[in-house]
Amino acid sequence: QKDIYYITGESKAAVEASPFLEALRKRDLEVLFLVDPIDEYAVQQLKEYDGKKLVCVTKEGLDLGLSEDEKKQQEDDKAQFEGLCKKMKEILGDQVEKVVTSDRMVESPCSLVTGEYGWSANMERIMKAQALRDSSMSSYMTSKKTMEINPKHAI
């Protein structure tokens, strides 16, 4: 595996049950479970280890190294579900930045991912729990969510 994948969360049980891991499990890729609050701070500073990039599986832009056939299928799905994505964005309004199809999920119908830059959802949770937090900082560090839908789900 060319990257080191990780997921942060409250507890081991919470991250194990995460829909973000479905495609990674299917491809038999290893994922680090980081469940201590300090881990969240550490991985923001540590971008790579031993020549391998650290990649958060909960952020948008996850590259799973798709084959040519899978990329073609993804493009077909994107074109086929474009109307649905636009309608969902229209209904959700400002609650999400955009709605897109994704190959990240296998069994789940959809997921909300954070932007590639900015805080992860777990970091937002940690910062909200801070007693003396600076609310002006959190307003621009909280990232807009992207809703990813699973084109292969029955719903």
Short mmCIF file of N, CA, C and O in Angstrom, two decimals, residues 20-155:
data_model
loop_
_atom_site.label_atom_id
_atom_site.label_comp_id
_atom_site.label_asym_id
_atom_site.label_seq_id
_atom_site.Cartn_x
_atom_site.Cartn_y
_atom_site.Cartn_z
N PHE A 20 -16.68 5.02 6.54
CA PHE A 20 -15.52 5.45 5.77
C PHE A 20 -14.56 4.30 5.48
O PHE A 20 -13.74 4.36 4.57
N LEU A 21 -14.64 3.23 6.27
CA LEU A 21 -13.71 2.11 6.13
C LEU A 21 -14.18 1.02 5.17
O LEU A 21 -13.41 0.11 4.86
N GLU A 22 -15.42 1.12 4.69
CA GLU A 22 -15.99 0.04 3.88
C GLU A 22 -15.15 -0.29 2.65
O GLU A 22 -14.81 -1.45 2.41
N ALA A 23 -14.82 0.71 1.85
CA ALA A 23 -14.05 0.46 0.61
C ALA A 23 -12.62 0.02 0.93
O ALA A 23 -12.04 -0.79 0.20
N LEU A 24 -12.07 0.53 2.02
CA LEU A 24 -10.71 0.15 2.40
C LEU A 24 -10.67 -1.31 2.85
O LEU A 24 -9.72 -2.03 2.53
N ARG A 25 -11.70 -1.74 3.58
CA ARG A 25 -11.78 -3.15 3.99
C ARG A 25 -11.92 -4.05 2.76
O ARG A 25 -11.29 -5.09 2.68
N LYS A 26 -12.76 -3.61 1.82
CA LYS A 26 -12.99 -4.39 0.60
C LYS A 26 -11.69 -4.57 -0.17
O LYS A 26 -11.46 -5.63 -0.76
N ARG A 27 -10.83 -3.56 -0.16
CA ARG A 27 -9.54 -3.64 -0.87
C ARG A 27 -8.43 -4.20 0.01
O ARG A 27 -7.28 -4.23 -0.39
N ASP A 28 -8.77 -4.61 1.23
CA ASP A 28 -7.82 -5.20 2.18
C ASP A 28 -6.66 -4.25 2.50
O ASP A 28 -5.51 -4.66 2.54
N LEU A 29 -6.99 -2.96 2.70
CA LEU A 29 -5.99 -1.96 3.07
C LEU A 29 -6.01 -1.75 4.58
O LEU A 29 -7.06 -1.79 5.21
N GLU A 30 -4.84 -1.55 5.15
CA GLU A 30 -4.73 -1.34 6.59
C GLU A 30 -4.98 0.13 6.93
O GLU A 30 -4.57 1.02 6.19
N VAL A 31 -5.65 0.36 8.07
CA VAL A 31 -5.97 1.71 8.52
C VAL A 31 -5.61 1.83 9.99
O VAL A 31 -5.95 0.96 10.79
N LEU A 32 -4.91 2.92 10.33
CA LEU A 32 -4.59 3.18 11.74
C LEU A 32 -5.81 3.78 12.42
O LEU A 32 -6.43 4.71 11.90
N PHE A 33 -6.15 3.27 13.61
CA PHE A 33 -7.23 3.84 14.40
C PHE A 33 -6.60 4.76 15.44
O PHE A 33 -5.89 4.29 16.33
N LEU A 34 -6.84 6.06 15.32
CA LEU A 34 -6.29 7.04 16.26
C LEU A 34 -7.43 7.56 17.13
O LEU A 34 -8.28 8.30 16.65
N VAL A 35 -7.45 7.15 18.40
CA VAL A 35 -8.59 7.46 19.25
C VAL A 35 -8.28 8.41 20.41
O VAL A 35 -9.17 8.76 21.17
N ASP A 36 -7.03 8.84 20.54
CA ASP A 36 -6.68 9.81 21.58
C ASP A 36 -6.76 11.21 20.99
O ASP A 36 -6.35 11.43 19.85
N PRO A 37 -7.24 12.20 21.77
CA PRO A 37 -7.31 13.57 21.24
C PRO A 37 -5.96 14.10 20.76
O PRO A 37 -5.91 14.83 19.77
N ILE A 38 -4.87 13.71 21.41
CA ILE A 38 -3.55 14.20 21.02
C ILE A 38 -3.17 13.70 19.61
O ILE A 38 -2.43 14.36 18.89
N ASP A 39 -3.71 12.54 19.21
CA ASP A 39 -3.44 12.00 17.87
C ASP A 39 -3.89 12.97 16.79
O ASP A 39 -3.23 13.13 15.77
N GLU A 40 -5.02 13.61 17.04
CA GLU A 40 -5.57 14.56 16.06
C GLU A 40 -4.60 15.72 15.83
O GLU A 40 -4.36 16.13 14.70
N TYR A 41 -4.01 16.22 16.91
CA TYR A 41 -3.03 17.31 16.80
C TYR A 41 -1.76 16.81 16.11
O TYR A 41 -1.18 17.51 15.27
N ALA A 42 -1.34 15.61 16.44
CA ALA A 42 -0.09 15.06 15.90
C ALA A 42 -0.15 14.85 14.39
O ALA A 42 0.77 15.23 13.67
N VAL A 43 -1.24 14.27 13.90
CA VAL A 43 -1.30 13.98 12.46
C VAL A 43 -1.47 15.24 11.61
O VAL A 43 -1.16 15.23 10.42
N GLN A 44 -1.93 16.34 12.23
CA GLN A 44 -2.00 17.60 11.49
C GLN A 44 -0.60 18.11 11.17
O GLN A 44 -0.38 18.75 10.14
N GLN A 45 0.35 17.82 12.04
CA GLN A 45 1.73 18.26 11.84
C GLN A 45 2.56 17.23 11.07
O GLN A 45 3.48 17.58 10.35
N LEU A 46 2.25 15.97 11.27
CA LEU A 46 3.01 14.88 10.65
C LEU A 46 2.34 14.51 9.33
O LEU A 46 1.34 13.84 9.30
N LYS A 47 2.89 15.00 8.23
CA LYS A 47 2.27 14.78 6.92
C LYS A 47 2.68 13.47 6.26
O LYS A 47 1.95 12.90 5.47
N GLU A 48 3.89 12.99 6.59
CA GLU A 48 4.34 11.71 6.03
C GLU A 48 5.26 11.01 7.01
O GLU A 48 5.83 11.62 7.90
N TYR A 49 5.39 9.70 6.82
CA TYR A 49 6.27 8.90 7.66
C TYR A 49 6.96 7.87 6.78
O TYR A 49 6.32 7.16 6.02
N ASP A 50 8.27 7.83 6.87
CA ASP A 50 9.08 6.86 6.13
C ASP A 50 8.77 6.90 4.63
O ASP A 50 8.67 5.85 3.98
N GLY A 51 8.59 8.11 4.09
CA GLY A 51 8.34 8.27 2.67
C GLY A 51 6.91 8.01 2.23
O GLY A 51 6.59 8.12 1.06
N LYS A 52 6.04 7.65 3.17
CA LYS A 52 4.62 7.40 2.84
C LYS A 52 3.76 8.52 3.39
O LYS A 52 3.94 8.94 4.53
N LYS A 53 2.83 8.99 2.57
CA LYS A 53 1.95 10.08 2.96
C LYS A 53 0.88 9.57 3.93
O LYS A 53 0.33 8.49 3.73
N LEU A 54 0.59 10.36 4.97
CA LEU A 54 -0.51 10.02 5.88
C LEU A 54 -1.80 10.58 5.29
O LEU A 54 -1.88 11.78 5.00
N VAL A 55 -2.79 9.73 5.11
CA VAL A 55 -4.05 10.13 4.47
C VAL A 55 -5.22 9.85 5.40
O VAL A 55 -5.42 8.72 5.83
N CYS A 56 -5.99 10.90 5.68
CA CYS A 56 -7.19 10.76 6.52
C CYS A 56 -8.33 10.23 5.66
O CYS A 56 -8.66 10.81 4.63
N VAL A 57 -8.96 9.14 6.09
CA VAL A 57 -10.02 8.53 5.28
C VAL A 57 -11.35 9.27 5.40
O VAL A 57 -12.28 8.99 4.64
N THR A 58 -11.46 10.24 6.33
CA THR A 58 -12.72 10.97 6.49
C THR A 58 -12.75 12.27 5.70
O THR A 58 -13.74 12.98 5.74
N LYS A 59 -11.68 12.59 5.01
CA LYS A 59 -11.64 13.84 4.25
C LYS A 59 -11.85 13.56 2.77
O LYS A 59 -11.59 12.46 2.29
N GLU A 60 -12.31 14.60 2.05
CA GLU A 60 -12.57 14.41 0.62
C GLU A 60 -11.26 14.25 -0.14
O GLU A 60 -10.20 14.62 0.33
N GLY A 61 -11.35 13.67 -1.33
CA GLY A 61 -10.17 13.49 -2.16
C GLY A 61 -9.40 12.22 -1.85
O GLY A 61 -8.23 12.11 -2.15
N LEU A 62 -10.07 11.23 -1.23
CA LEU A 62 -9.41 9.96 -0.91
C LEU A 62 -9.14 9.18 -2.20
O LEU A 62 -10.05 8.90 -2.96
N ASP A 63 -7.87 8.87 -2.45
CA ASP A 63 -7.48 8.15 -3.65
C ASP A 63 -7.20 6.70 -3.28
O ASP A 63 -6.24 6.41 -2.57
N LEU A 64 -8.03 5.80 -3.78
CA LEU A 64 -7.86 4.38 -3.46
C LEU A 64 -7.11 3.61 -4.55
O LEU A 64 -7.07 2.40 -4.52
N GLY A 65 -6.52 4.33 -5.49
CA GLY A 65 -5.77 3.67 -6.57
C GLY A 65 -6.67 2.82 -7.44
O GLY A 65 -6.46 1.62 -7.57
N LEU A 66 -7.68 3.43 -8.03
CA LEU A 66 -8.65 2.70 -8.84
C LEU A 66 -8.04 2.22 -10.15
O LEU A 66 -7.18 2.89 -10.73
N SER A 67 -8.55 1.10 -10.64
CA SER A 67 -8.13 0.60 -11.95
C SER A 67 -8.85 1.42 -13.02
O SER A 67 -9.76 2.19 -12.73
N GLU A 68 -8.45 1.26 -14.29
CA GLU A 68 -9.07 2.00 -15.40
C GLU A 68 -10.56 1.71 -15.52
O GLU A 68 -11.36 2.60 -15.76
N ASP A 69 -10.94 0.43 -15.34
CA ASP A 69 -12.36 0.05 -15.42
C ASP A 69 -13.16 0.72 -14.31
O ASP A 69 -14.27 1.20 -14.53
N GLU A 70 -12.59 0.75 -13.09
CA GLU A 70 -13.27 1.38 -11.96
C GLU A 70 -13.40 2.88 -12.16
O GLU A 70 -14.43 3.47 -11.82
N LYS A 71 -12.38 3.51 -12.74
CA LYS A 71 -12.45 4.95 -13.02
C LYS A 71 -13.53 5.25 -14.05
O LYS A 71 -14.27 6.21 -13.93
N LYS A 72 -13.63 4.39 -15.07
CA LYS A 72 -14.65 4.56 -16.10
C LYS A 72 -16.04 4.40 -15.48
O LYS A 72 -16.95 5.18 -15.77
N GLN A 73 -16.20 3.41 -14.62
CA GLN A 73 -17.48 3.17 -13.93
C GLN A 73 -17.84 4.37 -13.06
O GLN A 73 -18.99 4.80 -13.02
N GLN A 74 -16.85 4.94 -12.39
CA GLN A 74 -17.08 6.11 -11.53
C GLN A 74 -17.54 7.31 -12.36
O GLN A 74 -18.44 8.04 -11.95
N GLU A 75 -16.94 7.50 -13.54
CA GLU A 75 -17.35 8.60 -14.43
C GLU A 75 -18.78 8.38 -14.92
O GLU A 75 -19.57 9.32 -15.00
N ASP A 76 -19.12 7.13 -15.26
CA ASP A 76 -20.49 6.80 -15.70
C ASP A 76 -21.50 7.09 -14.58
O ASP A 76 -22.56 7.66 -14.83
N ASP A 77 -21.15 6.68 -13.36
CA ASP A 77 -22.02 6.92 -12.19
C ASP A 77 -22.21 8.41 -11.97
O ASP A 77 -23.31 8.89 -11.69
N LYS A 78 -21.11 9.16 -12.09
CA LYS A 78 -21.17 10.60 -11.89
C LYS A 78 -22.14 11.25 -12.88
O LYS A 78 -22.96 12.08 -12.50
N ALA A 79 -22.04 10.85 -14.14
CA ALA A 79 -22.93 11.39 -15.17
C ALA A 79 -24.38 10.96 -14.94
O ALA A 79 -25.30 11.78 -15.06
N GLN A 80 -24.57 9.71 -14.56
CA GLN A 80 -25.92 9.17 -14.36
C GLN A 80 -26.63 9.83 -13.18
O GLN A 80 -27.84 10.05 -13.23
N PHE A 81 -25.91 10.14 -12.11
CA PHE A 81 -26.52 10.66 -10.88
C PHE A 81 -26.36 12.17 -10.73
O PHE A 81 -26.63 12.72 -9.66
N GLU A 82 -25.93 12.85 -11.79
CA GLU A 82 -25.71 14.30 -11.71
C GLU A 82 -26.99 15.06 -11.34
O GLU A 82 -26.97 15.95 -10.50
N GLY A 83 -28.10 14.67 -11.93
CA GLY A 83 -29.40 15.31 -11.64
C GLY A 83 -29.80 15.13 -10.18
O GLY A 83 -30.26 16.08 -9.53
N LEU A 84 -29.64 13.90 -9.67
CA LEU A 84 -29.96 13.61 -8.27
C LEU A 84 -29.08 14.43 -7.34
O LEU A 84 -29.57 15.01 -6.36
N CYS A 85 -27.79 14.52 -7.65
CA CYS A 85 -26.85 15.29 -6.82
C CYS A 85 -27.26 16.76 -6.76
O CYS A 85 -27.26 17.37 -5.69
N LYS A 86 -27.64 17.32 -7.92
CA LYS A 86 -28.06 18.73 -7.96
C LYS A 86 -29.32 18.95 -7.13
O LYS A 86 -29.43 19.93 -6.40
N LYS A 87 -30.28 18.02 -7.24
CA LYS A 87 -31.54 18.14 -6.49
C LYS A 87 -31.28 18.04 -4.98
O LYS A 87 -31.85 18.80 -4.20
N MET A 88 -30.41 17.11 -4.57
CA MET A 88 -30.09 16.95 -3.15
C MET A 88 -29.40 18.20 -2.62
O MET A 88 -29.70 18.65 -1.51
N LYS A 89 -28.50 18.80 -3.40
CA LYS A 89 -27.82 20.02 -3.00
C LYS A 89 -28.82 21.16 -2.84
O LYS A 89 -28.76 21.95 -1.90
N GLU A 90 -29.77 21.22 -3.77
CA GLU A 90 -30.82 22.24 -3.73
C GLU A 90 -31.65 22.11 -2.45
O GLU A 90 -31.95 23.11 -1.79
N ILE A 91 -32.00 20.88 -2.09
CA ILE A 91 -32.80 20.63 -0.88
C ILE A 91 -31.99 20.92 0.38
O ILE A 91 -32.49 21.55 1.32
N LEU A 92 -30.74 20.50 0.42
CA LEU A 92 -29.90 20.68 1.61
C LEU A 92 -29.38 22.10 1.75
O LEU A 92 -29.02 22.53 2.85
N GLY A 93 -29.30 22.84 0.65
CA GLY A 93 -28.89 24.24 0.68
C GLY A 93 -27.49 24.45 1.23
O GLY A 93 -26.54 23.82 0.79
N ASP A 94 -27.39 25.34 2.24
CA ASP A 94 -26.09 25.69 2.82
C ASP A 94 -25.56 24.66 3.82
O ASP A 94 -24.48 24.83 4.37
N GLN A 95 -26.32 23.62 4.09
CA GLN A 95 -25.86 22.61 5.05
C GLN A 95 -24.69 21.80 4.52
O GLN A 95 -23.91 21.26 5.29
N VAL A 96 -24.58 21.70 3.19
CA VAL A 96 -23.45 21.01 2.57
C VAL A 96 -22.87 21.88 1.47
O VAL A 96 -23.57 22.70 0.89
N GLU A 97 -21.58 21.70 1.20
CA GLU A 97 -20.93 22.46 0.12
C GLU A 97 -21.33 21.91 -1.24
O GLU A 97 -21.60 22.64 -2.17
N LYS A 98 -21.33 20.55 -1.35
CA LYS A 98 -21.72 19.91 -2.60
C LYS A 98 -22.15 18.47 -2.33
O LYS A 98 -21.91 17.94 -1.25
N VAL A 99 -22.81 17.87 -3.31
CA VAL A 99 -23.24 16.47 -3.24
C VAL A 99 -22.62 15.77 -4.44
O VAL A 99 -22.78 16.23 -5.57
N VAL A 100 -21.88 14.68 -4.20
CA VAL A 100 -21.20 13.95 -5.26
C VAL A 100 -21.36 12.44 -5.08
O VAL A 100 -21.67 11.99 -3.98
N THR A 101 -21.14 11.69 -6.16
CA THR A 101 -21.12 10.23 -6.03
C THR A 101 -19.73 9.81 -5.56
O THR A 101 -18.76 10.54 -5.77
N SER A 102 -19.66 8.64 -4.93
CA SER A 102 -18.39 8.21 -4.37
C SER A 102 -18.25 6.69 -4.40
O SER A 102 -19.25 5.98 -4.34
N ASP A 103 -17.02 6.22 -4.46
CA ASP A 103 -16.75 4.79 -4.37
C ASP A 103 -16.25 4.42 -2.97
O ASP A 103 -15.80 3.33 -2.73
N ARG A 104 -16.35 5.37 -2.04
CA ARG A 104 -15.83 5.19 -0.68
C ARG A 104 -16.68 4.20 0.12
O ARG A 104 -16.17 3.52 1.00
N MET A 105 -17.98 4.13 -0.18
CA MET A 105 -18.88 3.28 0.60
C MET A 105 -19.25 2.03 -0.18
O MET A 105 -19.32 2.05 -1.40
N VAL A 106 -19.51 0.95 0.56
CA VAL A 106 -19.91 -0.31 -0.04
C VAL A 106 -21.35 -0.62 0.36
O VAL A 106 -22.19 -0.92 -0.48
N GLU A 107 -21.65 -0.52 1.66
CA GLU A 107 -22.99 -0.86 2.16
C GLU A 107 -23.80 0.36 2.58
O GLU A 107 -25.02 0.32 2.55
N SER A 108 -23.16 1.45 2.96
CA SER A 108 -23.87 2.64 3.43
C SER A 108 -24.40 3.45 2.25
O SER A 108 -23.76 3.52 1.20
N PRO A 109 -25.56 4.11 2.43
CA PRO A 109 -26.12 4.89 1.32
C PRO A 109 -25.39 6.22 1.08
O PRO A 109 -25.31 6.68 -0.05
N CYS A 110 -24.85 6.84 2.16
CA CYS A 110 -24.16 8.11 1.99
C CYS A 110 -23.29 8.41 3.20
O CYS A 110 -23.40 7.75 4.23
N SER A 111 -22.44 9.42 3.06
CA SER A 111 -21.62 9.88 4.18
C SER A 111 -21.30 11.35 4.00
O SER A 111 -21.35 11.86 2.88
N LEU A 112 -20.99 12.01 5.10
CA LEU A 112 -20.56 13.41 5.05
C LEU A 112 -19.06 13.44 5.28
O LEU A 112 -18.57 12.94 6.29
N VAL A 113 -18.33 14.00 4.33
CA VAL A 113 -16.88 14.10 4.48
C VAL A 113 -16.49 15.56 4.66
O VAL A 113 -17.18 16.45 4.17
N THR A 114 -15.39 15.79 5.36
CA THR A 114 -14.91 17.15 5.56
C THR A 114 -13.99 17.52 4.41
O THR A 114 -13.49 16.65 3.71
N GLY A 115 -13.76 18.80 4.24
CA GLY A 115 -12.88 19.27 3.19
C GLY A 115 -11.46 18.78 3.41
O GLY A 115 -11.08 18.41 4.53
N GLU A 116 -10.68 18.78 2.35
CA GLU A 116 -9.30 18.30 2.43
C GLU A 116 -8.47 19.16 3.38
O GLU A 116 -7.57 18.68 4.04
N TYR A 117 -8.80 20.44 3.45
CA TYR A 117 -8.09 21.37 4.34
C TYR A 117 -9.05 21.80 5.44
O TYR A 117 -10.24 21.85 5.24
N GLY A 118 -8.51 22.12 6.59
CA GLY A 118 -9.36 22.47 7.72
C GLY A 118 -9.47 21.30 8.68
O GLY A 118 -8.80 20.28 8.53
N TRP A 119 -10.31 21.44 9.67
CA TRP A 119 -10.45 20.42 10.71
C TRP A 119 -11.27 19.24 10.25
O TRP A 119 -12.21 19.38 9.48
N SER A 120 -10.92 18.07 10.79
CA SER A 120 -11.76 16.89 10.58
C SER A 120 -12.95 17.00 11.53
O SER A 120 -12.96 17.85 12.43
N ALA A 121 -13.94 16.15 11.34
CA ALA A 121 -15.12 16.18 12.21
C ALA A 121 -14.73 15.90 13.67
O ALA A 121 -15.27 16.50 14.59
N ASN A 122 -13.75 15.01 13.87
CA ASN A 122 -13.30 14.69 15.22
C ASN A 122 -12.61 15.89 15.87
O ASN A 122 -12.81 16.18 17.05
N MET A 123 -11.82 16.63 15.09
CA MET A 123 -11.15 17.83 15.61
C MET A 123 -12.18 18.89 15.97
O MET A 123 -12.05 19.58 16.99
N GLU A 124 -13.23 19.03 15.17
CA GLU A 124 -14.30 19.98 15.49
C GLU A 124 -14.94 19.60 16.82
O GLU A 124 -15.24 20.46 17.64
N ARG A 125 -15.16 18.30 17.02
CA ARG A 125 -15.75 17.82 18.28
C ARG A 125 -14.83 18.15 19.46
O ARG A 125 -15.29 18.63 20.50
N ILE A 126 -13.53 17.93 19.28
CA ILE A 126 -12.56 18.22 20.35
C ILE A 126 -12.55 19.71 20.66
O ILE A 126 -12.57 20.12 21.83
N MET A 127 -12.54 20.55 19.63
CA MET A 127 -12.46 22.00 19.83
C MET A 127 -13.74 22.55 20.47
O MET A 127 -13.69 23.49 21.27
N LYS A 128 -14.89 21.96 20.16
CA LYS A 128 -16.15 22.40 20.79
C LYS A 128 -16.15 22.09 22.27
O LYS A 128 -16.80 22.77 23.06
N ALA A 129 -15.41 21.05 22.66
CA ALA A 129 -15.35 20.65 24.07
C ALA A 129 -14.37 21.50 24.88
O ALA A 129 -14.35 21.42 26.10
N GLN A 130 -13.55 22.30 24.21
CA GLN A 130 -12.57 23.14 24.91
C GLN A 130 -13.28 24.21 25.72
O GLN A 130 -14.16 24.89 25.21
N ALA A 131 -12.87 24.40 26.94
CA ALA A 131 -13.51 25.37 27.83
C ALA A 131 -13.27 26.80 27.36
O ALA A 131 -14.18 27.62 27.36
N LEU A 132 -12.05 27.14 26.99
CA LEU A 132 -11.71 28.52 26.64
C LEU A 132 -11.46 28.66 25.14
O LEU A 132 -10.52 29.30 24.70
N ARG A 133 -12.33 28.05 24.36
CA ARG A 133 -12.11 28.09 22.91
C ARG A 133 -12.38 29.47 22.34
O ARG A 133 -13.20 30.22 22.85
N ASP A 134 -11.70 29.78 21.27
CA ASP A 134 -11.86 31.06 20.58
C ASP A 134 -12.83 30.81 19.42
O ASP A 134 -12.50 30.15 18.45
N SER A 135 -14.04 31.34 19.52
CA SER A 135 -15.06 31.04 18.51
C SER A 135 -14.73 31.64 17.15
O SER A 135 -15.18 31.13 16.13
N SER A 136 -13.93 32.70 17.11
CA SER A 136 -13.57 33.27 15.81
C SER A 136 -12.66 32.32 15.04
O SER A 136 -12.75 32.21 13.82
N MET A 137 -11.83 31.59 15.75
CA MET A 137 -10.93 30.60 15.11
C MET A 137 -11.76 29.46 14.53
O MET A 137 -11.53 29.03 13.41
N SER A 138 -12.73 28.99 15.30
CA SER A 138 -13.49 27.83 14.85
C SER A 138 -14.37 28.14 13.65
O SER A 138 -14.67 27.26 12.86
N SER A 139 -14.76 29.39 13.47
CA SER A 139 -15.65 29.71 12.35
C SER A 139 -14.97 29.50 10.99
O SER A 139 -15.61 29.10 10.04
N TYR A 140 -13.67 29.76 10.88
CA TYR A 140 -13.04 29.54 9.58
C TYR A 140 -12.28 28.22 9.48
O TYR A 140 -11.89 27.81 8.40
N MET A 141 -12.05 27.56 10.59
CA MET A 141 -11.37 26.27 10.54
C MET A 141 -12.35 25.11 10.33
O MET A 141 -11.97 24.05 9.87
N THR A 142 -13.63 25.32 10.70
CA THR A 142 -14.60 24.27 10.45
C THR A 142 -14.84 24.21 8.95
O THR A 142 -15.11 25.22 8.33
N SER A 143 -14.70 23.04 8.40
CA SER A 143 -14.80 22.93 6.95
C SER A 143 -16.23 22.63 6.54
O SER A 143 -16.99 22.03 7.29
N LYS A 144 -16.56 23.06 5.34
CA LYS A 144 -17.86 22.74 4.78
C LYS A 144 -17.90 21.24 4.48
O LYS A 144 -16.91 20.66 4.06
N LYS A 145 -19.03 20.65 4.70
CA LYS A 145 -19.17 19.21 4.48
C LYS A 145 -19.57 18.91 3.03
O LYS A 145 -20.32 19.65 2.42
N THR A 146 -19.06 17.81 2.53
CA THR A 146 -19.45 17.31 1.22
C THR A 146 -20.22 16.02 1.44
O THR A 146 -19.75 15.14 2.15
N MET A 147 -21.41 15.94 0.87
CA MET A 147 -22.19 14.71 0.99
C MET A 147 -21.82 13.80 -0.17
O MET A 147 -21.92 14.20 -1.33
N GLU A 148 -21.35 12.60 0.17
CA GLU A 148 -21.01 11.62 -0.86
C GLU A 148 -22.09 10.54 -0.84
O GLU A 148 -22.39 9.99 0.21
N ILE A 149 -22.67 10.27 -2.01
CA ILE A 149 -23.70 9.25 -2.09
C ILE A 149 -23.13 8.01 -2.77
O ILE A 149 -22.25 8.10 -3.61
N ASN A 150 -23.65 6.87 -2.38
CA ASN A 150 -23.22 5.58 -2.92
C ASN A 150 -24.13 5.22 -4.10
O ASN A 150 -25.29 4.89 -3.90
N PRO A 151 -23.62 5.29 -5.33
CA PRO A 151 -24.47 5.01 -6.49
C PRO A 151 -24.92 3.55 -6.59
O PRO A 151 -25.86 3.24 -7.29
N LYS A 152 -24.26 2.65 -5.87
CA LYS A 152 -24.61 1.24 -5.93
C LYS A 152 -25.61 0.82 -4.86
O LYS A 152 -26.01 -0.33 -4.80
N HIS A 153 -26.02 1.76 -3.99
CA HIS A 153 -26.96 1.43 -2.91
C HIS A 153 -28.39 1.42 -3.43
O HIS A 153 -28.74 2.17 -4.34
N ALA A 154 -29.22 0.55 -2.86
CA ALA A 154 -30.61 0.40 -3.31
C ALA A 154 -31.45 1.67 -3.14
O ALA A 154 -32.35 1.92 -3.94
N ILE A 155 -31.18 2.48 -2.14
CA ILE A 155 -31.95 3.70 -1.91
C ILE A 155 -31.79 4.61 -3.09
O ILE A 155 -32.67 5.23 -3.60
#
